[in-house]
Amino acid sequence: MATSPIHYDIFCAVVDNFGDIGICWRLSRQLVAEHGIRVRLWVDDLASFQRLCNEIDPMLATQQIAGVDIVLWHSAIPWPTITPGHVVIEALACTIPEAFQVQMAKANRAPVWINLEYLSAEAWIEGCHGLASPHPQLPLTKYFFFPGFTEQSGALLREQALLPRLKAFQHDKPAQQQFWQRIGLPQALDFQRRISLFAYSHAQLASLFACWQQASTTTLCIIPLGDLAKQVQQRYPELTVHSVVQEGQLTLALLPFVPQPDYDLLLSACDINFVRGEDSIIRAQWAAKPFVWQIYRQAEQAHLVKLDAFLARYTADWEDELRHTMMNFHHAWNTEQSLTAFWQRFEHNLPEVTKKNLLWRNKLESHGDLASNLVRFVEKKIII
């Protein structure tokens, strides 16, 4: 692919360790690989970034990986010496330095300034997507760009090769076995069910584990390192990344951080996926396996409004009983209720949920992908 003359600056403040940088890293790589755009990614926490990309050297102020120029964003940067790109992306509620904004205003042609918002299914984002917001003092205009689940949004991040790759992987048992071996779980296919459990801590986790321990099927539960893994290790101190713990029909395994493409394969290789935050819920929908979303917690249960907006869109054409089952389990999971009864109803409906998820994935795919939609949006605004 020919290299574009366009240069993007993407600013990422790492808030919850993984979600923000996960989104920005995927977007940056896709802009370079599929659109030939030069990308300079400013990140304020390289140590967290390294957990997702082990090629990162946290001690280097500048480095290039996968064609992306990565710069440590810190307070001592001499912003007056930095030339802004043609496009500046303020990602996920971060605020770019005022001194850099001044540099943007001094450019011969002001950059296209994009506020890349958090993912939301709420109806109001469709009226705000693409709206312009003039700067109160400087000759700059910021445009709001919302990821979302409809054609009136920016859609979801999805690389061109992702779905063909996942579809081929799901029908290739030798490839799946090689994958499980590579991530240190060669016995995974011996289990009747595989569940990935990526979540924040949960007060009623034991009630869910009890369901799996007493089930008629064997379950391998893979827990990526993080908040929940620490909680589980408090109960099972003998559980490490090199050993498993078995109770009844349930076997628990910890998963060290893996590169993003391997996490995509994990979701595709599992039968059920518990995901948290923004990046993993997007990838779970592309995997099209039954999933449960633990949305980022906010004060006074404000996050439940966003969860309900998503569930309403996701289950809009489902039968009432199936819709209520999905909504009830999500609410129980996100409000830390005992999960026993909710899980039993959810589990009973898994075959039908799988069918619905394939249709949902097709619908999301028809909206295009966020990176391509963003590039087209910018092309209409940019003047070189």
PDB file of C-alpha atoms in Angstrom, residues 101-216:
ATOM      1  CA  GLN A 101      -3.380  23.261  20.956  1.00  0.00           C
ATOM      2  CA  VAL A 102      -1.541  26.562  20.459  1.00  0.00           C
ATOM      3  CA  GLN A 103       0.798  24.810  18.028  1.00  0.00           C
ATOM      4  CA  MET A 104      -2.220  23.474  16.162  1.00  0.00           C
ATOM      5  CA  ALA A 105      -3.617  26.990  15.861  1.00  0.00           C
ATOM      6  CA  LYS A 106      -0.290  28.302  14.532  1.00  0.00           C
ATOM      7  CA  ALA A 107      -0.168  25.794  11.670  1.00  0.00           C
ATOM      8  CA  ASN A 108      -0.615  27.137   8.133  1.00  0.00           C
ATOM      9  CA  ARG A 109      -3.717  24.962   7.942  1.00  0.00           C
ATOM     10  CA  ALA A 110      -5.256  23.958  11.229  1.00  0.00           C
ATOM     11  CA  PRO A 111      -5.350  20.189  11.789  1.00  0.00           C
ATOM     12  CA  VAL A 112      -8.621  18.303  11.755  1.00  0.00           C
ATOM     13  CA  TRP A 113      -9.232  17.843  15.458  1.00  0.00           C
ATOM     14  CA  ILE A 114     -11.176  14.713  16.381  1.00  0.00           C
ATOM     15  CA  ASN A 115     -12.616  13.923  19.797  1.00  0.00           C
ATOM     16  CA  LEU A 116     -12.852  10.113  19.648  1.00  0.00           C
ATOM     17  CA  GLU A 117     -15.497   9.317  22.231  1.00  0.00           C
ATOM     18  CA  TYR A 118     -16.189   6.225  24.311  1.00  0.00           C
ATOM     19  CA  LEU A 119     -18.434   3.538  22.871  1.00  0.00           C
ATOM     20  CA  SER A 120     -22.131   3.989  23.564  1.00  0.00           C
ATOM     21  CA  ALA A 121     -25.423   2.564  22.356  1.00  0.00           C
ATOM     22  CA  GLU A 122     -27.447   5.523  23.656  1.00  0.00           C
ATOM     23  CA  ALA A 123     -29.657   7.180  21.035  1.00  0.00           C
ATOM     24  CA  TRP A 124     -28.360  10.690  21.702  1.00  0.00           C
ATOM     25  CA  ILE A 125     -24.917   9.949  20.233  1.00  0.00           C
ATOM     26  CA  GLU A 126     -26.392   9.731  16.729  1.00  0.00           C
ATOM     27  CA  GLY A 127     -27.330  13.416  16.896  1.00  0.00           C
ATOM     28  CA  CYS A 128     -23.862  14.364  18.174  1.00  0.00           C
ATOM     29  CA  HIS A 129     -21.745  12.164  15.904  1.00  0.00           C
ATOM     30  CA  GLY A 130     -19.780  14.386  13.533  1.00  0.00           C
ATOM     31  CA  LEU A 131     -20.820  17.649  15.193  1.00  0.00           C
ATOM     32  CA  ALA A 132     -18.369  20.556  15.199  1.00  0.00           C
ATOM     33  CA  SER A 133     -17.349  22.434  18.341  1.00  0.00           C
ATOM     34  CA  PRO A 134     -15.393  25.711  17.809  1.00  0.00           C
ATOM     35  CA  HIS A 135     -12.624  26.423  20.311  1.00  0.00           C
ATOM     36  CA  PRO A 136     -13.610  29.362  22.564  1.00  0.00           C
ATOM     37  CA  GLN A 137     -10.299  31.220  22.067  1.00  0.00           C
ATOM     38  CA  LEU A 138      -8.250  29.618  19.280  1.00  0.00           C
ATOM     39  CA  PRO A 139      -9.094  29.310  15.562  1.00  0.00           C
ATOM     40  CA  LEU A 140      -9.689  25.570  15.900  1.00  0.00           C
ATOM     41  CA  THR A 141     -12.685  23.293  15.477  1.00  0.00           C
ATOM     42  CA  LYS A 142     -13.133  19.967  17.211  1.00  0.00           C
ATOM     43  CA  TYR A 143     -15.337  17.234  15.721  1.00  0.00           C
ATOM     44  CA  PHE A 144     -17.010  14.559  17.821  1.00  0.00           C
ATOM     45  CA  PHE A 145     -16.664  11.014  16.527  1.00  0.00           C
ATOM     46  CA  PHE A 146     -18.656   8.301  18.288  1.00  0.00           C
ATOM     47  CA  PRO A 147     -18.092   4.559  17.954  1.00  0.00           C
ATOM     48  CA  GLY A 148     -21.445   2.834  17.986  1.00  0.00           C
ATOM     49  CA  PHE A 149     -23.799   0.128  16.839  1.00  0.00           C
ATOM     50  CA  THR A 150     -25.742   1.866  14.055  1.00  0.00           C
ATOM     51  CA  GLU A 151     -25.124   3.435  10.649  1.00  0.00           C
ATOM     52  CA  GLN A 152     -25.520   6.869  12.267  1.00  0.00           C
ATOM     53  CA  SER A 153     -22.345   6.304  14.333  1.00  0.00           C
ATOM     54  CA  GLY A 154     -18.692   5.668  13.523  1.00  0.00           C
ATOM     55  CA  ALA A 155     -19.232   1.871  13.885  1.00  0.00           C
ATOM     56  CA  LEU A 156     -16.759  -0.455  15.649  1.00  0.00           C
ATOM     57  CA  LEU A 157     -13.059  -1.157  15.249  1.00  0.00           C
ATOM     58  CA  ARG A 158     -12.559  -4.105  12.899  1.00  0.00           C
ATOM     59  CA  GLU A 159      -9.515  -4.925  10.761  1.00  0.00           C
ATOM     60  CA  GLN A 160     -10.256  -6.116   7.225  1.00  0.00           C
ATOM     61  CA  ALA A 161      -8.786  -9.570   7.828  1.00  0.00           C
ATOM     62  CA  LEU A 162     -10.369 -10.135  11.245  1.00  0.00           C
ATOM     63  CA  LEU A 163     -13.624 -11.902  10.387  1.00  0.00           C
ATOM     64  CA  PRO A 164     -12.164 -14.185   7.698  1.00  0.00           C
ATOM     65  CA  ARG A 165      -9.431 -15.101  10.175  1.00  0.00           C
ATOM     66  CA  LEU A 166     -11.865 -15.886  12.986  1.00  0.00           C
ATOM     67  CA  LYS A 167     -14.244 -17.835  10.772  1.00  0.00           C
ATOM     68  CA  ALA A 168     -11.411 -19.988   9.441  1.00  0.00           C
ATOM     69  CA  PHE A 169     -10.038 -20.521  12.959  1.00  0.00           C
ATOM     70  CA  GLN A 170     -13.388 -21.677  14.337  1.00  0.00           C
ATOM     71  CA  HIS A 171     -13.477 -24.493  11.751  1.00  0.00           C
ATOM     72  CA  ASP A 172      -9.852 -25.568  12.137  1.00  0.00           C
ATOM     73  CA  LYS A 173      -9.296 -27.908  15.105  1.00  0.00           C
ATOM     74  CA  PRO A 174      -5.528 -28.310  14.483  1.00  0.00           C
ATOM     75  CA  ALA A 175      -5.153 -24.519  14.483  1.00  0.00           C
ATOM     76  CA  GLN A 176      -7.123 -24.337  17.719  1.00  0.00           C
ATOM     77  CA  GLN A 177      -4.928 -26.974  19.336  1.00  0.00           C
ATOM     78  CA  GLN A 178      -1.809 -25.094  18.240  1.00  0.00           C
ATOM     79  CA  PHE A 179      -3.271 -21.927  19.757  1.00  0.00           C
ATOM     80  CA  TRP A 180      -4.053 -23.557  23.106  1.00  0.00           C
ATOM     81  CA  GLN A 181      -0.573 -25.059  23.180  1.00  0.00           C
ATOM     82  CA  ARG A 182       1.004 -21.680  22.430  1.00  0.00           C
ATOM     83  CA  ILE A 183      -0.723 -19.969  25.344  1.00  0.00           C
ATOM     84  CA  GLY A 184       0.128 -22.777  27.764  1.00  0.00           C
ATOM     85  CA  LEU A 185      -3.206 -24.638  27.911  1.00  0.00           C
ATOM     86  CA  PRO A 186      -2.674 -27.716  25.723  1.00  0.00           C
ATOM     87  CA  GLN A 187      -5.445 -29.623  27.539  1.00  0.00           C
ATOM     88  CA  ALA A 188      -8.170 -27.068  26.665  1.00  0.00           C
ATOM     89  CA  LEU A 189      -9.905 -29.151  23.998  1.00  0.00           C
ATOM     90  CA  ASP A 190     -10.322 -32.034  26.457  1.00  0.00           C
ATOM     91  CA  PHE A 191     -13.023 -30.033  28.242  1.00  0.00           C
ATOM     92  CA  GLN A 192     -16.638 -30.018  27.137  1.00  0.00           C
ATOM     93  CA  ARG A 193     -16.868 -26.246  27.631  1.00  0.00           C
ATOM     94  CA  ARG A 194     -14.361 -23.384  27.670  1.00  0.00           C
ATOM     95  CA  ILE A 195     -15.187 -20.036  29.271  1.00  0.00           C
ATOM     96  CA  SER A 196     -13.026 -16.908  29.268  1.00  0.00           C
ATOM     97  CA  LEU A 197     -13.596 -14.752  32.339  1.00  0.00           C
ATOM     98  CA  PHE A 198     -12.151 -11.236  31.995  1.00  0.00           C
ATOM     99  CA  ALA A 199     -13.816  -9.058  34.605  1.00  0.00           C
ATOM    100  CA  TYR A 200     -13.508  -6.662  37.486  1.00  0.00           C
ATOM    101  CA  SER A 201     -13.808  -8.166  40.963  1.00  0.00           C
ATOM    102  CA  HIS A 202     -17.238  -9.586  41.823  1.00  0.00           C
ATOM    103  CA  ALA A 203     -18.719 -10.165  45.279  1.00  0.00           C
ATOM    104  CA  GLN A 204     -20.858 -13.104  44.117  1.00  0.00           C
ATOM    105  CA  LEU A 205     -18.271 -14.910  42.024  1.00  0.00           C
ATOM    106  CA  ALA A 206     -18.489 -18.015  44.235  1.00  0.00           C
ATOM    107  CA  SER A 207     -22.141 -18.522  43.251  1.00  0.00           C
ATOM    108  CA  LEU A 208     -21.149 -18.687  39.577  1.00  0.00           C
ATOM    109  CA  PHE A 209     -18.258 -21.049  40.251  1.00  0.00           C
ATOM    110  CA  ALA A 210     -20.625 -23.294  42.233  1.00  0.00           C
ATOM    111  CA  CYS A 211     -22.857 -23.625  39.154  1.00  0.00           C
ATOM    112  CA  TRP A 212     -19.917 -24.753  37.065  1.00  0.00           C
ATOM    113  CA  GLN A 213     -18.575 -27.086  39.741  1.00  0.00           C
ATOM    114  CA  GLN A 214     -21.918 -28.887  39.947  1.00  0.00           C
ATOM    115  CA  ALA A 215     -22.683 -28.961  36.210  1.00  0.00           C
ATOM    116  CA  SER A 216     -23.011 -32.139  34.159  1.00  0.00           C
TER     117      SER A 216
END
